[in-house]
Tab-separated table of C-alpha atoms in Angstrom:
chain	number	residue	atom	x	y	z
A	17	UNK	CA	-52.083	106.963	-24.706
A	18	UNK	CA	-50.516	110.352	-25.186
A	19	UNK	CA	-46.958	110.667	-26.251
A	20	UNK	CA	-44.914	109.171	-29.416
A	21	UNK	CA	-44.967	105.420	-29.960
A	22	UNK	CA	-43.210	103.491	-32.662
A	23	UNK	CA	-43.961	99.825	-34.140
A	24	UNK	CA	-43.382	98.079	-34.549
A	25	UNK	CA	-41.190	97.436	-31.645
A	26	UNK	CA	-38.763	94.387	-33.255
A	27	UNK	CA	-38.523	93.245	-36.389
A	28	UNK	CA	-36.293	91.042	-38.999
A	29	UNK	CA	-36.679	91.099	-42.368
A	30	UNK	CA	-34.700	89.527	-44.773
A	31	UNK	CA	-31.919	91.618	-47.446
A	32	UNK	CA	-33.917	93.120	-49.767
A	33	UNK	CA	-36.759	93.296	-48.658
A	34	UNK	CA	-38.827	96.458	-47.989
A	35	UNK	CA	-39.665	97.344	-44.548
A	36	UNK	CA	-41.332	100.513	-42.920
A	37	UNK	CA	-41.174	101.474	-39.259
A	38	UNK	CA	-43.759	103.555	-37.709
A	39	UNK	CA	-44.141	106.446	-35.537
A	40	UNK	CA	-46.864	108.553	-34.716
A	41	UNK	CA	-47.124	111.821	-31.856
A	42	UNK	CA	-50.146	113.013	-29.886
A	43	UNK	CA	-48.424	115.882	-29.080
A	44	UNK	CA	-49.194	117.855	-32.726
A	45	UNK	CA	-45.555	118.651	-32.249
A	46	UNK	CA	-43.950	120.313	-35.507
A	47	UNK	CA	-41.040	118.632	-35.839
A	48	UNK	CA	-40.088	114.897	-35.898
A	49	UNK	CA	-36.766	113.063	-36.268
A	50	UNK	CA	-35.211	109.777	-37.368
A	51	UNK	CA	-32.363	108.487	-35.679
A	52	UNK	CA	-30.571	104.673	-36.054
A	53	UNK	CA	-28.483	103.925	-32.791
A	54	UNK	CA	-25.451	102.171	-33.342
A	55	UNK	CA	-22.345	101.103	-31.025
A	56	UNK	CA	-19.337	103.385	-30.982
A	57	UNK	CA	-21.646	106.144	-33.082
A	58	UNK	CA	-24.333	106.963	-31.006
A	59	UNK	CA	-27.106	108.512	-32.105
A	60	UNK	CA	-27.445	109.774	-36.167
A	61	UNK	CA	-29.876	111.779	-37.660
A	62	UNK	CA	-31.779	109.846	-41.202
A	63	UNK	CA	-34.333	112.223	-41.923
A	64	UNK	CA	-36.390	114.978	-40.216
A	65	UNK	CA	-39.243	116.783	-41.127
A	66	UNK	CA	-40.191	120.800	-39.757
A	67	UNK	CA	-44.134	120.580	-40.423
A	68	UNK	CA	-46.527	118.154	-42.989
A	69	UNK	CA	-45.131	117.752	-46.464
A	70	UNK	CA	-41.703	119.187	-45.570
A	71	UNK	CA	-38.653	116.590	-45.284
A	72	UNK	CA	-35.259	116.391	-45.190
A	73	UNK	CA	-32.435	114.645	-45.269
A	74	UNK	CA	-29.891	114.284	-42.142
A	75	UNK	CA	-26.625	112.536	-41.396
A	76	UNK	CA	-27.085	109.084	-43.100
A	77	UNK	CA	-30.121	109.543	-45.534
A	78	UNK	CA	-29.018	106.766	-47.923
A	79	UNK	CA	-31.133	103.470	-48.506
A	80	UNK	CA	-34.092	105.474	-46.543
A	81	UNK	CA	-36.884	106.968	-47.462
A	82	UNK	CA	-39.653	109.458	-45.559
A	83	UNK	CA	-42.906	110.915	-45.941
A	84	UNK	CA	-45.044	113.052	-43.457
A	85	UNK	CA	-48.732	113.350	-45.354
A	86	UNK	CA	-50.144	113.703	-41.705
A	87	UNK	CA	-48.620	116.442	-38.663
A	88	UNK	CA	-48.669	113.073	-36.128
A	89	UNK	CA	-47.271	110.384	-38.312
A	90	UNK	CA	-43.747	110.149	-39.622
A	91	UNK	CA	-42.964	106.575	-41.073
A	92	UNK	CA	-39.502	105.673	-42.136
A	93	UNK	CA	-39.271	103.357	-44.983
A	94	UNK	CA	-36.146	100.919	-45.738
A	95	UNK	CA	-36.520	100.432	-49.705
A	96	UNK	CA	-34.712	97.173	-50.350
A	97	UNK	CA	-32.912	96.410	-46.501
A	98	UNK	CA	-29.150	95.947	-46.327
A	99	UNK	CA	-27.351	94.227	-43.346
A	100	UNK	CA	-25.441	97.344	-42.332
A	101	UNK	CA	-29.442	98.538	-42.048
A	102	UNK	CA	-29.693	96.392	-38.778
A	103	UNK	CA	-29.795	99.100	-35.830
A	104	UNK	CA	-32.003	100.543	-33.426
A	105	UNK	CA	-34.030	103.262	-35.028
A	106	UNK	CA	-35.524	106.219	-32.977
A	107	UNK	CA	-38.511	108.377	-33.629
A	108	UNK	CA	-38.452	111.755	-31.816
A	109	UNK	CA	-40.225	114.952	-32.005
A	110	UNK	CA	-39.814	118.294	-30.833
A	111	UNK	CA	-42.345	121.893	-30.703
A	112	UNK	CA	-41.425	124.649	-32.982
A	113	UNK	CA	-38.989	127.082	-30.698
A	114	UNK	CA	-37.642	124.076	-27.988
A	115	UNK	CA	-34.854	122.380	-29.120
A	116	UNK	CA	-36.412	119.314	-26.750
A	117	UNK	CA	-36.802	116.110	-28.198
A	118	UNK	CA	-39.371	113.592	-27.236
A	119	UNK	CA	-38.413	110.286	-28.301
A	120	UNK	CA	-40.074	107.139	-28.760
A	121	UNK	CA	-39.073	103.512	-27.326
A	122	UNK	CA	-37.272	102.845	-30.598
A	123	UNK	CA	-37.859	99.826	-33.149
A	124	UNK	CA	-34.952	97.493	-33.225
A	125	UNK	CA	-34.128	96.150	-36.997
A	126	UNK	CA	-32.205	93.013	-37.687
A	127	UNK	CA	-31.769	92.303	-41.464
A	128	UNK	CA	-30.410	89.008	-42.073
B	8	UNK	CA	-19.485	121.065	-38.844
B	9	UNK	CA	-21.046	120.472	-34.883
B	10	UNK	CA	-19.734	117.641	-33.023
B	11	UNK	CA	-19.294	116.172	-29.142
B	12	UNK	CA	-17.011	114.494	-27.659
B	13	UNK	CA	-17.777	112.311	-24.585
B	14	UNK	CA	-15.275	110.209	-22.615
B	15	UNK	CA	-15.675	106.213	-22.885
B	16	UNK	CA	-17.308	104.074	-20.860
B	17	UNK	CA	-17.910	101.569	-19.643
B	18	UNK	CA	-18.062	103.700	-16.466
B	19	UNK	CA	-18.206	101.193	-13.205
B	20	UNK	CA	-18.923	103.173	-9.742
B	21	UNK	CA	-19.999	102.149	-6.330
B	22	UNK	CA	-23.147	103.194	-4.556
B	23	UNK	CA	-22.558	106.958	-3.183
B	24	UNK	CA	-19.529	107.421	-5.000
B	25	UNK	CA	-19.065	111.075	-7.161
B	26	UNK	CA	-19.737	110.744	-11.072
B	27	UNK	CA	-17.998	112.936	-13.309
B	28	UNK	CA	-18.212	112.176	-17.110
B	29	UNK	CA	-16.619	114.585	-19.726
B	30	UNK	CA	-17.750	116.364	-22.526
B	31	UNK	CA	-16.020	118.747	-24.953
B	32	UNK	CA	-18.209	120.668	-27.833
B	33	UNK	CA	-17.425	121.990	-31.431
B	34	UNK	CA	-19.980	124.639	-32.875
B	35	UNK	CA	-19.647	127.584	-34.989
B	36	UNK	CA	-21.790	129.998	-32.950
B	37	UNK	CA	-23.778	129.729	-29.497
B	38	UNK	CA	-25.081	126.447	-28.920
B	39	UNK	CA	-27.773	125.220	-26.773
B	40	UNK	CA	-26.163	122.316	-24.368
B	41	UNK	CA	-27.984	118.739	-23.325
B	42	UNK	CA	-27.435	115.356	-21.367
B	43	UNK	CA	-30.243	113.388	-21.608
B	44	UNK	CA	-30.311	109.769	-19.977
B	45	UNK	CA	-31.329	106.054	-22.015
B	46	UNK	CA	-32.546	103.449	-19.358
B	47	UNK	CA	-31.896	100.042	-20.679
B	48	UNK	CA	-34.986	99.343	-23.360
B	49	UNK	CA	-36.315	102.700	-23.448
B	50	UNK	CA	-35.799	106.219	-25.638
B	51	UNK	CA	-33.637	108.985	-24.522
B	52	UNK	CA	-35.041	111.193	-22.293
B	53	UNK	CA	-33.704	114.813	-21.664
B	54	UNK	CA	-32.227	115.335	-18.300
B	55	UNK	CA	-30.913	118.689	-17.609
B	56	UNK	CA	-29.948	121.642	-20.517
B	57	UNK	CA	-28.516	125.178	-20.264
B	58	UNK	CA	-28.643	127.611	-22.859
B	59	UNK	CA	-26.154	130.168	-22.422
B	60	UNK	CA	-22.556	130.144	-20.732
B	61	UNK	CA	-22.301	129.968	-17.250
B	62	UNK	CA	-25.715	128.537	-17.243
B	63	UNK	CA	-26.085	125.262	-14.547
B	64	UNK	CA	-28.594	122.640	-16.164
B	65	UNK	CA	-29.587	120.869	-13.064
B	66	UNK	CA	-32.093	117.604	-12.338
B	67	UNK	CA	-32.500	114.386	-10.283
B	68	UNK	CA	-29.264	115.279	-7.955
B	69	UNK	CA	-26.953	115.980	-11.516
B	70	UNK	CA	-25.764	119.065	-12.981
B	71	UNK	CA	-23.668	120.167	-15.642
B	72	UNK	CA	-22.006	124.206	-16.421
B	73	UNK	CA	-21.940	125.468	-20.079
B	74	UNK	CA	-18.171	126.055	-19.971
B	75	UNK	CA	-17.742	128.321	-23.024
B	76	UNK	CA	-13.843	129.143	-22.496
B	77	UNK	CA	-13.699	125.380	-22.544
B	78	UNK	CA	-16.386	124.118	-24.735
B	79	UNK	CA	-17.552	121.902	-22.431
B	80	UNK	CA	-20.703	120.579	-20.372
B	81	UNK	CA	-19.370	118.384	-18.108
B	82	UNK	CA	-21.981	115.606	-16.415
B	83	UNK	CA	-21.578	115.658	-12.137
B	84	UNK	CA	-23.422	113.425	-9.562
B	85	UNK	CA	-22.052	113.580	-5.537
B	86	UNK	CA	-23.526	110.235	-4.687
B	87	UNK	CA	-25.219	108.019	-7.409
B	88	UNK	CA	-27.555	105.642	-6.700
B	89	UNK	CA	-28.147	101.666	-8.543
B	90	UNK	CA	-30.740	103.658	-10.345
B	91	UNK	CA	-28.431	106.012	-11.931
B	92	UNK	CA	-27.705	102.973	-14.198
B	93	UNK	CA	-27.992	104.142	-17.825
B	94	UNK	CA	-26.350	105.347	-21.247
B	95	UNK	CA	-25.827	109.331	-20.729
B	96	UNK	CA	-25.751	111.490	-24.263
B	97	UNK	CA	-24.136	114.984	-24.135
B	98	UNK	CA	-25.759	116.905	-27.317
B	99	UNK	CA	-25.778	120.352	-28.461
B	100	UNK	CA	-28.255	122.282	-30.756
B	101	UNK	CA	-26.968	124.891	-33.051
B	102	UNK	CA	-27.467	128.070	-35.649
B	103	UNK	CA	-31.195	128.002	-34.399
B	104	UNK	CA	-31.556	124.460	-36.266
B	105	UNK	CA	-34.169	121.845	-34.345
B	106	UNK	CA	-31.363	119.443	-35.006
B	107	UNK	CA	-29.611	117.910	-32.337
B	108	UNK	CA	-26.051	116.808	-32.490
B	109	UNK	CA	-25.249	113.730	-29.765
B	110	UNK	CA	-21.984	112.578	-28.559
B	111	UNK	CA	-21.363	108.526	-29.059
B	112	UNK	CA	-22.445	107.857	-25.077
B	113	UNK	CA	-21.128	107.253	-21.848
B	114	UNK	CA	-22.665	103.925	-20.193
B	115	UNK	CA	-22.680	103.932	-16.377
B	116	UNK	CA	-23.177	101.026	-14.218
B	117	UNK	CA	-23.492	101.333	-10.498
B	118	UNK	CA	-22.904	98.591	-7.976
B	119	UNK	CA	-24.532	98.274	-4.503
């Protein structure tokens, strides 16, 4: 189906463990975005990435890690998971020149 | 730096009655202006933008004005519906960046 999809859609992991949440686009759109939801902070930026092979860091970058080898696939990778990692994490992505963002369903993350 | 300001919620209306929910900006130049909408278990989705002051963003019976002697982009409804039921995010985009700075959210539940 065409559109941006993350998975996958729940997961819990235990502390230290490593963990990596998926997201790929149909749309060949430029630019894609990380985002962890939490109560009373809304929405934060992780990581984002303006084309293949170019990253960088957001708000809240720490414990996280990114790569984009591919234009449609952006995972997000959770090194060795903490508790305060447990969120809701949002992919989105957005064409070069619209500052529209197309997000995902989001992946909700409970480290225990 | 860029931030938003939205008022709390919970917000609690009846069916028909007028929504208003508040948001204030910070940005050092001209920022682009957003609400978009989160439906319980499912990704934000944009609902209505303007671009420049004075602009109405307008969609689905809501609009907001880019107020830029105020800094803000105030959400309005005349008569919302049970559907209406959602988390609303004011955001703003700035200094040409694809980034996109949200406000913490506004829920809104509406009873028949």
């Amino acid at each position: 189906d065409a559109g941006i999809t993350q998975s996958p859609r729940y997961k819990i992991t235990e502390t230290g463990r490593q963990v990596t949440l998926m997201c790929h686009q149909t749309w060949s759109h430029s630019y894609m975005f990380w985002y962890r939801q939490d109560l009373g902070h809304g929405l934060r930026l992780i990581y984002y990435s303006a084309a293949a092979d170019i990253t960088d860091k957001g708000e809240v970058p720490d414990g996280y890690v990114v790569s984009r080898s591919k234009t449609e696939n952006f995972p997000l990778t959770l090194e060795s998971a903490t508790r305060s990692q447990t969120s809701v994490y949002f992919c989105a992505s957005s064409e070069d020149n619209s500052y529209e963002q197309y997000f995902g369903p989001g992946t909700r993350l409970t480290v225990t | 730096g860029d931030s938003v300001t939205q008022m709390e919620g919970p917000v609690t209306l009846s069916e028909e009655a007028f929504l208003t929910i508040n948001c204030t900006y910070t940005a050092t130049g001209y920022p682009s202006l957003f609400w978009y909408v989160q439906y319980p278990g499912e990704g934000l989705q944009l609902l209505l933008k303007a671009t420049k002051a004075d602009d109405k963003g307008s969609n689905k019976g809501f609009e907001a004005t880019y107020r830029k002697e105020t800094t803000s982009f105030h959400l309005e409804k005349g008569s919302v519906q049970v559907s209406d039921s959602a988390v609303y995010f004011c955001a703003l985009s700035d200094r040409g960046y694809q980034k996109v700075t949200f406000g913490t959210g506004t829920k809104l539940q509406v009873i028949p």
